[in-house]
mmCIF file of C-alpha atoms in Angstrom:
data_model
loop_
_atom_site.group_PDB
_atom_site.id
_atom_site.type_symbol
_atom_site.label_atom_id
_atom_site.label_comp_id
_atom_site.label_asym_id
_atom_site.label_seq_id
_atom_site.Cartn_x
_atom_site.Cartn_y
_atom_site.Cartn_z
ATOM 1 C CA UNK A 1 0.000 0.000 0.000
ATOM 2 C CA UNK A 2 1.144 3.533 -0.781
ATOM 3 C CA UNK A 3 1.190 5.743 2.287
ATOM 4 C CA UNK A 4 2.990 8.563 4.044
ATOM 5 C CA UNK A 5 3.542 8.842 7.805
ATOM 6 C CA UNK A 6 4.150 12.414 8.958
ATOM 7 C CA UNK A 7 5.600 13.439 12.326
ATOM 8 C CA UNK A 8 5.400 16.592 14.373
ATOM 9 C CA UNK A 9 9.096 16.586 15.269
ATOM 10 C CA UNK A 10 12.370 15.581 13.633
ATOM 11 C CA UNK A 11 13.621 11.986 13.903
ATOM 12 C CA UNK A 12 10.055 10.622 13.745
ATOM 13 C CA UNK A 13 8.897 11.777 17.163
ATOM 14 C CA UNK A 14 5.933 13.691 18.528
ATOM 15 C CA UNK A 15 2.418 13.478 17.140
ATOM 16 C CA UNK A 16 1.975 11.592 13.879
ATOM 17 C CA UNK A 17 -0.603 10.884 11.194
ATOM 18 C CA UNK A 18 -0.852 8.489 8.251
ATOM 19 C CA UNK A 19 -2.308 9.243 4.829
ATOM 20 C CA UNK A 20 -2.977 7.013 1.824
ATOM 21 C CA UNK A 21 -4.482 9.601 -0.538
ATOM 22 C CA UNK A 22 -4.196 13.290 -1.395
ATOM 23 C CA UNK A 23 -4.695 15.845 1.383
ATOM 24 C CA UNK A 24 -5.582 19.287 -0.055
ATOM 25 C CA UNK A 25 -5.515 21.041 3.323
ATOM 26 C CA UNK A 26 -3.709 19.572 6.324
ATOM 27 C CA UNK A 27 -5.367 22.051 8.673
ATOM 28 C CA UNK A 28 -8.653 20.258 7.996
ATOM 29 C CA UNK A 29 -7.154 17.231 9.773
ATOM 30 C CA UNK A 30 -5.384 19.308 12.451
ATOM 31 C CA UNK A 31 -1.885 18.806 11.089
ATOM 32 C CA UNK A 32 -1.043 21.918 9.091
ATOM 33 C CA UNK A 33 2.388 23.581 9.164
ATOM 34 C CA UNK A 34 3.733 21.212 11.823
ATOM 35 C CA UNK A 35 5.456 18.375 9.925
ATOM 36 C CA UNK A 36 9.193 18.003 10.646
ATOM 37 C CA UNK A 37 9.933 14.432 9.501
ATOM 38 C CA UNK A 38 8.193 11.737 7.489
ATOM 39 C CA UNK A 39 8.325 8.191 6.134
ATOM 40 C CA UNK A 40 7.186 7.196 2.649
ATOM 41 C CA UNK A 41 6.069 3.677 1.775
ATOM 42 C CA UNK A 42 5.499 2.930 -1.907
ATOM 43 C CA UNK A 43 5.028 5.717 -4.443
ATOM 44 C CA UNK A 44 6.545 9.202 -3.943
ATOM 45 C CA UNK A 45 4.631 12.128 -2.452
ATOM 46 C CA UNK A 46 4.731 15.837 -3.296
ATOM 47 C CA UNK A 47 4.502 18.261 -0.352
ATOM 48 C CA UNK A 48 3.316 21.864 -0.792
ATOM 49 C CA UNK A 49 3.695 24.881 1.517
ATOM 50 C CA UNK A 50 0.180 26.127 0.726
ATOM 51 C CA UNK A 51 -3.259 24.456 0.668
ATOM 52 C CA UNK A 52 -4.656 23.071 -2.597
ATOM 53 C CA UNK A 53 -1.207 21.979 -3.799
ATOM 54 C CA UNK A 54 0.194 25.465 -4.297
ATOM 55 C CA UNK A 55 3.595 26.971 -3.655
ATOM 56 C CA UNK A 56 7.111 25.687 -4.339
ATOM 57 C CA UNK A 57 6.903 21.922 -3.628
ATOM 58 C CA UNK A 58 9.234 19.274 -2.258
ATOM 59 C CA UNK A 59 9.266 15.654 -3.433
ATOM 60 C CA UNK A 60 9.828 12.634 -1.177
ATOM 61 C CA UNK A 61 10.523 9.132 -2.455
ATOM 62 C CA UNK A 62 10.207 5.883 -0.528
ATOM 63 C CA UNK A 63 12.315 5.891 2.615
ATOM 64 C CA UNK A 64 12.790 7.717 5.902
ATOM 65 C CA UNK A 65 13.265 11.482 5.908
ATOM 66 C CA UNK A 66 14.268 12.515 9.432
ATOM 67 C CA UNK A 67 14.458 16.238 8.577
ATOM 68 C CA UNK A 68 12.767 18.311 5.873
ATOM 69 C CA UNK A 69 13.486 21.351 3.731
ATOM 70 C CA UNK A 70 9.853 22.378 4.304
ATOM 71 C CA UNK A 71 10.145 22.030 8.065
ATOM 72 C CA UNK A 72 6.888 23.154 9.726
ATOM 73 C CA UNK A 73 5.679 24.487 6.362
ATOM 74 C CA UNK A 74 3.742 21.648 4.711
ATOM 75 C CA UNK A 75 0.071 22.475 4.134
ATOM 76 C CA UNK A 76 -0.989 19.911 1.500
ATOM 77 C CA UNK A 77 0.161 16.511 0.235
ATOM 78 C CA UNK A 78 -0.295 14.788 -3.110
ATOM 79 C CA UNK A 79 0.432 11.136 -3.951
ATOM 80 C CA UNK A 80 2.244 10.443 -7.230
ATOM 81 C CA UNK A 81 0.069 7.813 -8.915
ATOM 82 C CA UNK A 82 1.809 7.576 -12.298
ATOM 83 C CA UNK A 83 3.548 4.436 -13.515
ATOM 84 C CA UNK A 84 7.165 5.423 -12.932
ATOM 85 C CA UNK A 85 8.797 2.644 -14.939
ATOM 86 C CA UNK A 86 10.398 3.557 -18.283
ATOM 87 C CA UNK A 87 10.035 7.343 -17.816
ATOM 88 C CA UNK A 88 10.321 9.756 -20.749
ATOM 89 C CA UNK A 89 10.217 13.538 -21.142
ATOM 90 C CA UNK A 90 10.901 15.708 -24.197
ATOM 91 C CA UNK A 91 12.488 19.129 -23.682
ATOM 92 C CA UNK A 92 12.186 21.828 -26.348
ATOM 93 C CA UNK A 93 14.511 24.719 -27.020
ATOM 94 C CA UNK A 94 11.735 27.272 -27.571
ATOM 95 C CA UNK A 95 8.206 27.866 -26.241
ATOM 96 C CA UNK A 96 5.295 25.985 -27.811
ATOM 97 C CA UNK A 97 7.443 22.873 -28.368
ATOM 98 C CA UNK A 98 9.529 24.427 -31.120
ATOM 99 C CA UNK A 99 13.202 24.397 -31.959
ATOM 100 C CA UNK A 100 15.681 21.672 -31.097
ATOM 101 C CA UNK A 101 14.252 18.915 -28.884
ATOM 102 C CA UNK A 102 15.848 16.413 -26.528
ATOM 103 C CA UNK A 103 14.244 13.149 -25.389
ATOM 104 C CA UNK A 104 15.345 12.055 -21.908
ATOM 105 C CA UNK A 105 14.640 8.666 -20.319
ATOM 106 C CA UNK A 106 16.878 8.729 -17.238
ATOM 107 C CA UNK A 107 18.408 11.015 -14.634
ATOM 108 C CA UNK A 108 20.507 13.513 -16.584
ATOM 109 C CA UNK A 109 22.898 16.337 -15.729
ATOM 110 C CA UNK A 110 22.449 18.720 -18.651
ATOM 111 C CA UNK A 111 25.610 20.654 -17.753
ATOM 112 C CA UNK A 112 27.599 17.774 -19.245
ATOM 113 C CA UNK A 113 25.997 18.159 -22.677
ATOM 114 C CA UNK A 114 24.693 20.674 -25.200
ATOM 115 C CA UNK A 115 21.213 21.275 -23.739
ATOM 116 C CA UNK A 116 22.123 23.033 -20.507
ATOM 117 C CA UNK A 117 20.049 26.189 -19.881
ATOM 118 C CA UNK A 118 18.273 25.803 -23.244
ATOM 119 C CA UNK A 119 14.821 24.338 -22.453
ATOM 120 C CA UNK A 120 11.729 26.553 -22.640
ATOM 121 C CA UNK A 121 8.908 23.984 -22.895
ATOM 122 C CA UNK A 122 8.337 20.268 -22.366
ATOM 123 C CA UNK A 123 5.998 17.305 -22.830
ATOM 124 C CA UNK A 124 5.951 14.372 -20.388
ATOM 125 C CA UNK A 125 5.316 11.064 -22.131
ATOM 126 C CA UNK A 126 5.808 8.793 -19.113
ATOM 127 C CA UNK A 127 6.445 9.109 -15.394
ATOM 128 C CA UNK A 128 6.899 12.112 -13.107
ATOM 129 C CA UNK A 129 9.926 14.379 -13.360
ATOM 130 C CA UNK A 130 11.718 17.072 -11.368
ATOM 131 C CA UNK A 131 13.373 19.807 -13.442
ATOM 132 C CA UNK A 132 16.100 21.626 -11.490
ATOM 133 C CA UNK A 133 17.674 25.021 -11.964
ATOM 134 C CA UNK A 134 21.178 23.833 -11.050
ATOM 135 C CA UNK A 135 23.310 20.701 -11.355
ATOM 136 C CA UNK A 136 23.159 17.931 -8.732
ATOM 137 C CA UNK A 137 19.484 18.603 -7.988
ATOM 138 C CA UNK A 138 20.117 22.056 -6.570
ATOM 139 C CA UNK A 139 18.138 25.268 -6.714
ATOM 140 C CA UNK A 140 14.536 25.888 -7.691
ATOM 141 C CA UNK A 141 12.668 23.039 -9.390
ATOM 142 C CA UNK A 142 9.288 22.229 -10.871
ATOM 143 C CA UNK A 143 7.315 18.977 -11.008
ATOM 144 C CA UNK A 144 6.335 17.611 -14.432
ATOM 145 C CA UNK A 145 3.873 14.703 -14.469
ATOM 146 C CA UNK A 146 2.754 12.237 -17.127
ATOM 147 C CA UNK A 147 0.366 13.602 -19.717
ATOM 148 C CA UNK A 148 1.147 17.227 -18.876
ATOM 149 C CA UNK A 149 2.549 19.849 -21.198
ATOM 150 C CA UNK A 150 4.185 23.141 -20.380
ATOM 151 C CA UNK A 151 4.296 25.265 -23.533
ATOM 152 C CA UNK A 152 6.111 28.206 -21.974
ATOM 153 C CA UNK A 153 8.423 28.330 -18.950
ATOM 154 C CA UNK A 154 8.278 32.116 -18.820
ATOM 155 C CA UNK A 155 4.925 33.448 -17.555
ATOM 156 C CA UNK A 156 4.427 31.030 -14.674
ATOM 157 C CA UNK A 157 7.904 29.881 -13.684
ATOM 158 C CA UNK A 158 10.384 32.407 -15.089
ATOM 159 C CA UNK A 159 12.353 29.280 -15.989
ATOM 160 C CA UNK A 160 13.394 30.075 -19.576
ATOM 161 C CA UNK A 161 16.852 28.690 -20.377
ATOM 162 C CA UNK A 162 17.500 27.702 -16.767
ATOM 163 C CA UNK A 163 17.015 23.908 -16.615
ATOM 164 C CA UNK A 164 20.282 22.130 -15.755
ATOM 165 C CA UNK A 165 19.240 18.822 -14.212
ATOM 166 C CA UNK A 166 16.406 16.385 -14.936
ATOM 167 C CA UNK A 167 15.385 13.680 -12.470
ATOM 168 C CA UNK A 168 12.662 11.000 -12.854
ATOM 169 C CA UNK A 169 10.938 10.129 -9.589
ATOM 170 C CA UNK A 170 11.451 6.505 -8.590
ATOM 171 C CA UNK A 171 8.614 4.188 -7.659
ATOM 172 C CA UNK A 172 8.439 2.325 -4.394
ATOM 173 C CA UNK A 173 9.715 -1.187 -3.946
ATOM 174 C CA UNK A 174 7.735 -3.835 -5.758
ATOM 175 C CA UNK A 175 6.603 -7.116 -4.274
ATOM 176 C CA UNK A 176 7.489 -10.196 -6.296
ATOM 177 C CA UNK A 177 5.703 -13.544 -6.076
ATOM 178 C CA UNK A 178 7.442 -16.366 -7.949
ATOM 179 C CA UNK A 179 5.741 -19.632 -8.884
ATOM 180 C CA UNK A 180 7.604 -22.593 -10.385
ATOM 181 C CA UNK A 181 5.429 -24.210 -13.087
ATOM 182 C CA UNK A 182 6.340 -27.811 -12.371
ATOM 183 C CA UNK A 183 3.794 -29.158 -14.889
ATOM 184 C CA UNK A 184 5.959 -27.673 -17.659
ATOM 185 C CA UNK A 185 9.185 -29.276 -16.461
ATOM 186 C CA UNK A 186 11.512 -30.302 -19.284
ATOM 187 C CA UNK A 187 14.215 -32.964 -18.934
ATOM 188 C CA UNK A 188 17.200 -31.775 -20.952
ATOM 189 C CA UNK A 189 19.659 -34.596 -20.338
ATOM 190 C CA UNK A 190 20.276 -37.720 -18.285
ATOM 191 C CA UNK A 191 23.533 -39.538 -17.670
ATOM 192 C CA UNK A 192 24.793 -42.199 -15.305
ATOM 193 C CA UNK A 193 27.862 -41.842 -13.108
ATOM 194 C CA UNK A 194 29.400 -44.747 -11.187
ATOM 195 C CA UNK A 195 29.892 -43.683 -7.572
ATOM 196 C CA UNK A 196 31.329 -46.923 -6.281
ATOM 197 C CA UNK A 197 32.122 -50.455 -7.371
ATOM 198 C CA UNK A 198 32.306 -53.380 -4.959
ATOM 199 C CA UNK A 199 33.474 -56.853 -5.953
ATOM 200 C CA UNK A 200 32.793 -60.025 -3.966
ATOM 201 C CA UNK A 201 34.280 -63.432 -4.854
ATOM 202 C CA UNK A 202 33.100 -66.779 -3.525
ATOM 203 C CA UNK A 203 35.561 -69.585 -4.309
ATOM 204 C CA UNK A 204 33.921 -72.042 -1.938
ATOM 205 C CA UNK A 205 31.466 -74.826 -2.620
ATOM 206 C CA UNK A 206 28.885 -73.117 -0.425
ATOM 207 C CA UNK A 207 26.688 -70.065 -0.764
ATOM 208 C CA UNK A 208 28.144 -67.078 1.071
ATOM 209 C CA UNK A 209 26.418 -63.967 2.430
ATOM 210 C CA UNK A 210 28.030 -60.711 1.402
ATOM 211 C CA UNK A 211 28.045 -58.951 4.779
ATOM 212 C CA UNK A 212 31.016 -56.607 4.623
ATOM 213 C CA UNK A 213 29.049 -53.873 2.831
ATOM 214 C CA UNK A 214 25.558 -53.998 4.322
ATOM 215 C CA UNK A 215 25.232 -50.224 3.790
ATOM 216 C CA UNK A 216 27.233 -47.231 2.673
ATOM 217 C CA UNK A 217 26.481 -43.495 2.730
ATOM 218 C CA UNK A 218 27.104 -41.300 -0.308
ATOM 219 C CA UNK A 219 26.939 -37.510 -0.572
ATOM 220 C CA UNK A 220 25.257 -36.206 -3.706
ATOM 221 C CA UNK A 221 24.813 -32.605 -4.872
ATOM 222 C CA UNK A 222 22.154 -30.630 -6.703
ATOM 223 C CA UNK A 223 22.922 -27.338 -8.439
ATOM 224 C CA UNK A 224 20.045 -24.851 -8.576
ATOM 225 C CA UNK A 225 20.074 -21.737 -10.773
ATOM 226 C CA UNK A 226 17.700 -19.062 -12.043
ATOM 227 C CA UNK A 227 17.713 -16.632 -14.946
ATOM 228 C CA UNK A 228 15.331 -14.104 -16.474
ATOM 229 C CA UNK A 229 14.084 -15.040 -19.926
ATOM 230 C CA UNK A 230 14.251 -11.384 -21.022
ATOM 231 C CA UNK A 231 17.979 -10.495 -20.866
ATOM 232 C CA UNK A 232 17.281 -6.803 -20.239
ATOM 233 C CA UNK A 233 14.825 -7.405 -17.397
ATOM 234 C CA UNK A 234 16.043 -6.294 -13.984
ATOM 235 C CA UNK A 235 14.235 -6.533 -10.678
ATOM 236 C CA UNK A 236 15.719 -4.582 -7.798
ATOM 237 C CA UNK A 237 13.752 -6.436 -5.137
ATOM 238 C CA UNK A 238 14.897 -9.828 -3.945
ATOM 239 C CA UNK A 239 12.491 -12.744 -4.048
ATOM 240 C CA UNK A 240 12.465 -16.431 -3.206
ATOM 241 C CA UNK A 241 11.944 -19.588 -5.232
ATOM 242 C CA UNK A 242 10.491 -22.336 -3.066
ATOM 243 C CA UNK A 243 11.895 -25.446 -4.710
ATOM 244 C CA UNK A 244 10.805 -27.932 -2.060
ATOM 245 C CA UNK A 245 9.901 -27.732 1.644
ATOM 246 C CA UNK A 246 13.566 -27.621 2.658
ATOM 247 C CA UNK A 247 15.127 -25.745 -0.286
ATOM 248 C CA UNK A 248 14.705 -22.064 -1.141
ATOM 249 C CA UNK A 249 16.734 -20.130 -3.718
ATOM 250 C CA UNK A 250 16.922 -16.384 -3.020
ATOM 251 C CA UNK A 251 17.273 -14.204 -6.117
ATOM 252 C CA UNK A 252 18.836 -10.827 -5.385
ATOM 253 C CA UNK A 253 20.284 -8.112 -7.607
ATOM 254 C CA UNK A 254 24.076 -8.252 -8.087
ATOM 255 C CA UNK A 255 24.348 -11.566 -6.256
ATOM 256 C CA UNK A 256 24.804 -15.078 -7.707
ATOM 257 C CA UNK A 257 21.519 -16.578 -8.863
ATOM 258 C CA UNK A 258 22.652 -20.121 -8.079
ATOM 259 C CA UNK A 259 23.428 -22.404 -5.177
ATOM 260 C CA UNK A 260 24.384 -26.006 -4.452
ATOM 261 C CA UNK A 261 22.651 -28.265 -1.955
ATOM 262 C CA UNK A 262 23.876 -31.658 -0.805
ATOM 263 C CA UNK A 263 22.148 -34.768 0.494
ATOM 264 C CA UNK A 264 23.407 -37.935 2.109
ATOM 265 C CA UNK A 265 21.935 -41.123 0.712
ATOM 266 C CA UNK A 266 22.367 -44.513 2.347
ATOM 267 C CA UNK A 267 22.593 -47.506 0.033
ATOM 268 C CA UNK A 268 21.972 -50.967 1.480
ATOM 269 C CA UNK A 269 23.582 -54.024 -0.088
ATOM 270 C CA UNK A 270 22.541 -57.374 1.334
ATOM 271 C CA UNK A 271 23.100 -60.256 -1.071
ATOM 272 C CA UNK A 272 24.220 -63.843 -1.215
ATOM 273 C CA UNK A 273 26.885 -65.087 -3.571
ATOM 274 C CA UNK A 274 26.454 -68.566 -5.042
ATOM 275 C CA UNK A 275 29.357 -71.037 -4.955
ATOM 276 C CA UNK A 276 32.211 -70.306 -7.336
ATOM 277 C CA UNK A 277 30.806 -66.914 -8.368
ATOM 278 C CA UNK A 278 31.962 -63.331 -8.628
ATOM 279 C CA UNK A 279 29.559 -60.522 -7.746
ATOM 280 C CA UNK A 280 30.081 -56.959 -8.982
ATOM 281 C CA UNK A 281 27.970 -54.292 -7.277
ATOM 282 C CA UNK A 282 27.936 -50.846 -8.890
ATOM 283 C CA UNK A 283 26.444 -47.856 -7.078
ATOM 284 C CA UNK A 284 25.149 -45.568 -9.846
ATOM 285 C CA UNK A 285 24.070 -41.956 -9.655
ATOM 286 C CA UNK A 286 21.731 -40.638 -12.331
ATOM 287 C CA UNK A 287 22.490 -36.984 -13.095
ATOM 288 C CA UNK A 288 19.388 -35.244 -14.453
ATOM 289 C CA UNK A 289 19.468 -31.741 -15.923
ATOM 290 C CA UNK A 290 16.037 -30.119 -16.075
ATOM 291 C CA UNK A 291 14.512 -26.696 -16.691
ATOM 292 C CA UNK A 292 11.187 -25.307 -15.475
ATOM 293 C CA UNK A 293 9.476 -21.986 -16.318
ATOM 294 C CA UNK A 294 8.963 -19.577 -13.420
ATOM 295 C CA UNK A 295 6.037 -17.162 -13.434
ATOM 296 C CA UNK A 296 6.782 -13.910 -11.599
ATOM 297 C CA UNK A 297 4.014 -11.540 -10.554
ATOM 298 C CA UNK A 298 5.523 -8.090 -9.959
ATOM 299 C CA UNK A 299 3.204 -5.774 -8.046
ATOM 300 C CA UNK A 300 3.990 -2.068 -7.878
ATOM 301 C CA UNK A 301 1.584 0.802 -7.247
ATOM 302 C CA UNK A 302 -1.375 -1.622 -7.316
ATOM 303 C CA UNK A 303 -0.461 -2.755 -10.810
ATOM 304 C CA UNK A 304 0.606 -6.310 -11.578
ATOM 305 C CA UNK A 305 3.023 -7.232 -14.337
ATOM 306 C CA UNK A 306 3.868 -10.830 -15.223
ATOM 307 C CA UNK A 307 7.346 -11.878 -16.309
ATOM 308 C CA UNK A 308 8.832 -15.294 -17.036
ATOM 309 C CA UNK A 309 12.080 -16.726 -15.747
ATOM 310 C CA UNK A 310 13.660 -20.169 -15.783
ATOM 311 C CA UNK A 311 14.700 -22.445 -12.942
ATOM 312 C CA UNK A 312 17.347 -25.047 -13.792
ATOM 313 C CA UNK A 313 18.611 -27.947 -11.765
ATOM 314 C CA UNK A 314 21.360 -30.506 -12.212
ATOM 315 C CA UNK A 315 20.607 -33.199 -9.691
ATOM 316 C CA UNK A 316 22.269 -36.449 -8.740
ATOM 317 C CA UNK A 317 19.833 -37.494 -6.038
ATOM 318 C CA UNK A 318 18.700 -40.665 -7.818
ATOM 319 C CA UNK A 319 21.034 -43.439 -6.643
ATOM 320 C CA UNK A 320 20.586 -47.105 -7.516
ATOM 321 C CA UNK A 321 22.578 -50.349 -7.477
ATOM 322 C CA UNK A 322 23.433 -52.639 -10.352
ATOM 323 C CA UNK A 323 24.355 -56.279 -9.744
ATOM 324 C CA UNK A 324 26.400 -58.407 -12.129
ATOM 325 C CA UNK A 325 27.060 -62.074 -11.322
ATOM 326 C CA UNK A 326 29.799 -64.046 -13.080
ATOM 327 C CA UNK A 327 30.612 -67.737 -12.653
ATOM 328 C CA UNK A 328 34.131 -68.669 -11.685
ATOM 329 C CA UNK A 329 35.417 -71.505 -13.812
ATOM 330 C CA UNK A 330 36.865 -74.223 -11.597
ATOM 331 C CA UNK A 331 39.752 -76.047 -13.147
ATOM 332 C CA UNK A 332 39.455 -79.818 -12.896
ATOM 333 C CA UNK A 333 42.284 -81.656 -11.248
ATOM 334 C CA UNK A 334 44.231 -83.934 -13.541
#
């Protein structure tokens, strides 16, 4: 849920209130001009020094803000409801969207290029933007939201040829629910690996019980990995893949998307060897490589987007025994 928690004093102390929607006049809820710190959960909020969203604003993204530039001055609050993914704004050199234009899709310091102090109008195609007077998000700024146009920076803002920094507001953390679609599991390869070989020889005229290897314990490993099917897809939030009741793979940005688990498997061998026979017991591990689609539901700002990933495993947990009996030829005495 998107919400803002506002506090009477700095460092989140004193009286507090929570809001989940726009507040045009904080005095109507007995909290005007008294906010000194705040916490934002989800989408950003815009704070204004005057009622009805007027005055020079301040923007607050998700996180804890223990002190404020508008200390004891906030009179109205507005929630940013736009989809903030893939933002885009077009700046124009002259009023009425004329002259040279520049399309911007990310945070940009215009002082490093050829469009510094040149913009006089804009159109926002996607997201919500802050346009600053100086580099490094300094000085006066205005808020530009999706679907809005400003044909002339002069009459209202006196902002002609003054824009030096452009910043897209960031959305709150998304929640990610991942579901492994086991019904669509695909076996890619299978191979057998001999873990152990035990040979028993009975040269007597009587049946013998092979008792020296009643059981043995073997350690086998399974490699788990995950990848996004769209190479350019990035999810900042970590999420978990529940592979089985005891195995969970955590997927987190800039960390390995793989892990290895191990199991101990006990193999019991209890056989009898006929007279004049050789018994070969092979302990065999079947290594199975499989892939399974993963459906990811990404929820941000009450909107759900579905993406597909892939879980892969290379497992050697299937262990079996193979018995081969050979007769021993007894040479007759001459």
